Coordinates of C-alpha atoms and ligand atoms in Angstrom, one line a residue:
M1 CA 88.1 101.4 92.2
S2 CA 91.4 102.7 90.9
F3 CA 93.5 105.8 91.9
T4 CA 97.0 107.0 91.9
L5 CA 98.7 108.9 94.7
Q6 CA 101.8 111.0 93.8
P7 CA 104.5 111.8 96.3
G8 CA 103.8 114.9 98.3
E9 CA 100.1 114.8 97.3
T10 CA 96.9 114.3 99.3
L11 CA 94.1 112.3 98.0
G12 CA 90.9 112.7 100.0
I13 CA 88.3 109.9 100.1
A14 CA 84.8 110.9 101.2
G15 CA 81.5 109.1 101.6
E16 CA 78.9 108.1 104.2
S17 CA 79.5 105.3 106.8
G18 CA 79.6 102.0 105.0
S19 CA 80.7 103.5 101.7
G20 CA 83.9 101.4 101.9
K21 CA 86.4 104.2 102.8
S22 CA 88.1 102.4 105.6
S23 CA 88.0 99.0 103.8
V24 CA 90.1 100.6 101.1
A25 CA 92.6 101.8 103.7
R26 CA 92.8 98.3 105.3
A27 CA 93.2 96.7 101.9
L28 CA 96.0 99.1 101.0
V29 CA 98.1 98.2 104.1
Q30 CA 97.0 94.6 103.7
L31 CA 95.3 94.3 107.1
T32 CA 92.5 92.9 104.9
R33 CA 93.4 90.9 101.8
P34 CA 91.7 92.4 98.8
T35 CA 89.7 89.8 96.9
G36 CA 90.9 91.3 93.6
G37 CA 92.9 94.2 92.1
T38 CA 96.4 95.4 92.6
V39 CA 98.2 97.8 94.9
S40 CA 101.5 99.2 93.6
L41 CA 104.0 101.3 95.5
G42 CA 106.6 103.1 93.5
G43 CA 105.5 101.2 90.4
A44 CA 106.0 97.7 92.0
P45 CA 103.1 95.5 92.9
V46 CA 102.8 95.0 96.6
T47 CA 99.7 92.8 96.8
N48 CA 100.0 89.4 98.4
L49 CA 103.4 90.1 100.1
K50 CA 104.3 87.8 103.0
G51 CA 106.9 87.6 105.8
Q52 CA 109.8 90.1 105.7
R53 CA 108.6 91.6 102.4
L54 CA 105.2 92.5 104.0
K55 CA 107.0 94.0 107.0
R56 CA 109.2 96.1 104.8
F57 CA 106.2 97.2 102.8
R58 CA 104.2 98.2 105.9
R59 CA 107.1 100.5 106.9
R60 CA 106.5 102.5 103.8
M61 CA 102.8 102.9 104.4
Q62 CA 101.7 104.0 107.9
M63 CA 98.2 104.6 109.4
V64 CA 96.9 107.2 111.7
Y65 CA 93.5 106.2 113.1
Q66 CA 90.7 108.2 114.6
D67 CA 91.4 106.7 118.0
P68 CA 95.1 107.0 118.9
Y69 CA 94.7 103.9 121.2
D70 CA 94.5 101.9 117.9
S71 CA 98.2 102.5 117.5
L72 CA 99.3 103.4 121.0
D73 CA 99.6 100.8 123.8
P74 CA 98.3 102.4 127.0
R75 CA 101.0 100.5 129.0
M76 CA 103.8 102.0 127.0
S77 CA 105.3 105.5 127.6
V78 CA 105.5 107.9 124.6
S79 CA 109.2 107.3 124.4
D80 CA 108.7 103.5 124.3
A81 CA 105.9 103.7 121.7
I82 CA 108.0 105.8 119.4
G83 CA 111.1 103.8 120.2
E84 CA 109.3 100.6 119.1
A85 CA 108.8 102.1 115.7
L86 CA 112.4 103.3 115.6
S87 CA 113.5 99.7 116.3
V88 CA 111.3 98.5 113.3
R89 CA 113.4 101.0 111.2
G90 CA 116.5 99.3 112.5
L91 CA 117.8 102.3 114.6
P92 CA 120.1 101.2 117.5
K93 CA 118.7 101.8 121.0
T94 CA 121.5 104.2 121.8
E95 CA 120.1 106.7 119.2
H96 CA 116.4 106.4 120.3
A97 CA 116.3 109.2 122.9
A98 CA 117.7 111.8 120.4
Q99 CA 115.3 110.6 117.7
V100 CA 112.3 110.6 120.0
A101 CA 113.1 114.2 121.0
Q102 CA 113.4 115.2 117.4
L103 CA 110.1 113.5 116.4
L104 CA 108.3 115.2 119.4
E105 CA 109.7 118.5 118.3
R106 CA 108.5 117.7 114.7
V107 CA 104.9 117.3 116.0
K108 CA 105.3 120.4 118.2
L109 CA 105.2 118.5 121.5
P110 CA 107.6 119.3 124.4
A111 CA 110.3 116.6 125.0
T112 CA 109.1 116.4 128.6
I113 CA 106.1 114.3 127.6
A114 CA 108.4 111.4 126.5
Q115 CA 108.0 109.6 129.8
R116 CA 104.2 110.0 130.0
H117 CA 101.7 107.4 129.1
P118 CA 98.8 108.0 126.7
N119 CA 96.2 108.4 129.5
Q120 CA 98.3 111.4 130.8
L121 CA 97.9 113.3 127.5
S122 CA 95.1 115.3 126.0
G123 CA 93.3 114.0 122.9
G124 CA 95.3 116.4 120.6
Q125 CA 98.6 115.4 122.2
R126 CA 97.8 111.7 121.8
Q127 CA 97.1 112.2 118.1
R128 CA 100.4 114.1 117.7
V129 CA 102.2 111.2 119.3
S130 CA 100.5 108.8 116.8
I131 CA 101.7 111.0 114.0
A132 CA 105.3 111.0 115.5
R133 CA 105.1 107.2 115.7
A134 CA 104.0 107.0 112.1
L135 CA 106.8 109.3 111.0
A136 CA 109.4 107.3 113.0
V137 CA 109.7 104.8 110.1
N138 CA 110.1 107.4 107.4
P139 CA 107.0 106.4 105.5
E140 CA 106.2 107.3 101.9
I141 CA 102.5 107.4 102.5
I142 CA 100.4 108.0 105.6
I143 CA 96.8 106.9 105.6
C144 CA 94.8 109.2 107.9
D145 CA 91.6 107.4 108.6
E146 CA 89.2 110.0 110.2
A147 CA 92.4 111.1 112.0
V148 CA 91.0 114.4 113.2
A149 CA 87.3 113.4 113.6
A150 CA 87.5 113.1 117.4
L151 CA 89.3 116.4 118.0
D152 CA 87.8 119.8 119.0
V153 CA 87.6 122.2 116.2
S154 CA 90.5 124.4 117.2
I155 CA 92.8 121.4 117.9
R156 CA 91.7 119.8 114.6
A157 CA 92.8 122.9 112.7
Q158 CA 96.2 122.8 114.5
V159 CA 96.7 119.1 113.6
L160 CA 95.7 119.6 110.0
N161 CA 98.2 122.5 109.7
L162 CA 100.8 120.3 111.3
L163 CA 100.2 117.5 108.7
K164 CA 100.5 120.1 105.9
D165 CA 103.8 121.3 107.3
I166 CA 105.1 117.8 107.6
Q167 CA 104.1 117.1 104.0
H168 CA 105.8 120.2 102.8
D169 CA 109.0 119.3 104.6
T170 CA 109.1 115.5 103.9
G171 CA 107.2 115.0 100.7
V172 CA 105.0 112.3 102.3
G173 CA 101.8 111.4 100.5
Y174 CA 98.5 111.4 102.4
L175 CA 95.5 109.3 101.8
F176 CA 93.0 111.3 103.8
I177 CA 89.8 109.5 104.6
S178 CA 87.1 111.6 106.1
H179 CA 83.3 112.0 106.2
D180 CA 84.0 115.8 106.8
L181 CA 84.0 117.6 103.4
S182 CA 85.3 120.8 104.9
T183 CA 88.4 119.0 106.2
L184 CA 89.0 117.4 102.7
R185 CA 88.5 120.7 100.9
F186 CA 91.3 122.1 103.1
M187 CA 93.6 119.1 102.9
A188 CA 93.2 117.3 99.6
D189 CA 94.7 118.0 96.1
H190 CA 92.4 115.4 94.6
V191 CA 89.1 113.9 95.9
A192 CA 87.4 110.6 95.4
I193 CA 83.7 110.3 96.4
M194 CA 82.8 106.7 97.3
Y195 CA 79.4 105.0 97.3
V196 CA 79.0 101.3 98.1
G197 CA 82.6 100.5 97.4
R198 CA 83.1 102.4 94.2
I199 CA 84.3 105.8 93.2
V200 CA 81.3 107.8 91.8
E201 CA 83.2 111.1 91.3
Y202 CA 86.9 111.9 91.2
G203 CA 88.7 115.1 90.4
T204 CA 90.8 117.9 91.8
S205 CA 89.6 119.3 95.0
E206 CA 88.7 122.5 93.2
E207 CA 86.7 120.7 90.5
V208 CA 84.7 118.5 92.8
F209 CA 83.9 121.1 95.4
S210 CA 83.3 124.0 93.0
N211 CA 81.5 122.0 90.3
P212 CA 80.2 118.8 91.7
Q213 CA 78.4 116.7 89.1
H214 CA 77.2 113.4 90.6
P215 CA 73.9 113.7 92.4
Y216 CA 75.4 111.9 95.5
T217 CA 78.3 114.4 95.6
R218 CA 75.9 117.3 95.3
A219 CA 73.8 116.0 98.1
L220 CA 76.8 115.4 100.4
I221 CA 78.1 118.9 99.7
A222 CA 74.6 120.5 100.1
A223 CA 74.5 119.0 103.6
V224 CA 77.6 121.2 104.5
P225 CA 76.6 124.9 104.3
S226 CA 80.2 126.1 104.5
V227 CA 81.1 124.1 101.4
T228 CA 78.0 124.9 99.4
R229 CA 78.3 127.8 96.9
R230 CA 75.5 130.4 96.7
G231 CA 73.0 129.5 94.0
E232 CA 74.3 125.9 93.7
R233 CA 71.7 123.3 92.8
R234 CA 70.9 121.7 96.2
L235 CA 69.9 118.1 96.6
K236 CA 68.7 116.5 99.8
L237 CA 70.0 113.1 100.7
S238 CA 67.3 110.8 102.0
G239 CA 67.3 107.1 102.9
E240 CA 70.2 105.0 104.1
P241 CA 73.1 103.5 102.1
P242 CA 72.4 100.0 100.9
D243 CA 74.0 96.8 102.2
P244 CA 77.4 96.7 100.3
G245 CA 77.0 92.9 100.2
N246 CA 73.7 93.2 98.3
P247 CA 73.7 96.5 96.4
P248 CA 70.7 97.6 94.2
S249 CA 70.8 96.7 90.5
G250 CA 72.0 99.2 88.0
C251 CA 73.3 102.4 89.6
P252 CA 73.5 101.5 93.3
F253 CA 72.4 105.1 94.1
H254 CA 69.2 104.9 92.2
P255 CA 66.8 104.2 95.1
R256 CA 67.9 107.5 96.7
C257 CA 68.5 109.6 93.6
P258 CA 66.0 112.3 92.7
E259 CA 67.3 112.3 89.1
A260 CA 67.0 108.6 88.5
V261 CA 65.6 107.4 85.2
E262 CA 64.6 103.9 84.0
T263 CA 68.1 103.1 82.7
C264 CA 69.5 103.8 86.2
R265 CA 67.7 100.8 87.5
T266 CA 69.3 98.3 85.1
E267 CA 72.6 99.6 83.9
R268 CA 75.6 100.5 86.2
P269 CA 77.2 103.7 85.0
E270 CA 81.0 103.6 84.4
L271 CA 83.3 106.2 85.8
L272 CA 84.0 108.4 82.7
T273 CA 86.0 111.5 82.2
I274 CA 83.7 114.6 81.7
G275 CA 86.2 117.4 82.1
D276 CA 90.0 117.9 82.2
A277 CA 90.4 115.4 85.0
Q278 CA 87.0 115.1 86.5
K279 CA 85.4 111.7 86.3
V280 CA 81.7 110.9 87.1
A281 CA 79.8 107.6 87.2
C282 CA 76.3 108.9 86.3
H283 CA 74.2 108.2 83.1
V284 CA 72.3 111.5 83.3
V285 CA 75.5 113.6 83.7
Q286 CA 77.2 111.7 80.9
W287 CA 74.2 112.1 78.5
G288 CA 74.1 115.8 79.4
R289 CA 77.6 116.1 78.3
E290 CA 76.8 114.3 75.0
K291 CA 80.1 112.4 75.3
T292 CA 80.6 109.1 73.7
P293 CA 81.1 106.8 76.8
K294 CA 84.7 105.9 77.2
T295 CA 85.9 103.8 80.1
E296 CA 88.8 105.5 81.9
V297 CA 88.9 103.7 85.2
T298 CA 88.2 100.0 85.7
A299 CA 86.6 98.6 88.8
Ligands
SF4_301 FE1 71.1 109.1 89.8 FE2 70.9 107.6 87.6 FE3 73.0 109.2 87.9 FE4 72.7 107.0 89.4 S1 73.0 107.1 87.2 S2 73.3 109.0 90.1 S3 70.5 107.0 89.7 S4 70.9 109.9 87.7

């Protein structure tokens, strides 16, 4: 898969469990070493960094997880957790208290919670502290991996609005990984739909949600009534995603696809441009467009 994230932009990545969304995130921050491919930041390759260079790179790309305890040590106070990140940035300890207060204000939390521990906070407050901690190193990109999935609906909306405000003010880019298409429609400028480790549809949020083309995208969207347009062709998604280590031949979606034809069983479709920016990996869609196949994105 290949994609570009511009400063100040949000790329949403969607797909069922096991589609490879979180593996992409882990490979980007090099918590997992990718077996192939390149990650570039600001035009410079950052794959296979080690030692101090890897540490410096990780400062530029932060993660906010679904479970705040993945980034917050339950034994550390809020002040210490954020202070630890400020130390990574090289800020002297004498300046920590003022910076912690500023960061808490940035995520709309009262300064009084600085001395509390994570178990003394609500779920929404913990996630705001995780965001403050990520912001403490002035990252260029924040990867939000199901970051609001565990929050109540009203709290989720507040945190999403907060993330938008932060992006507006700082120009940080978000890679927003979510199985919730309503969240992605609200947050993302561009959307990539993943299936078994590959992008099967990519486009602007408007293109993908208003005019989904890939049968898998249409089935995902059809499962969310609030995202479905009236009169849209509805497809029901049946069966389970395949084992990523042993995907079906041809188009990996063919065992579940109601539109599959013989070619789908033997030939893997490439991700090709079918609109202004919209790209789809589906033989039937591409034939319908009567386009000469042209590879735009390499896997
Ligand atoms: Fe379905 Fe065939 Fe398109 Fe794959 S290539 S999504 S199996 S129609």
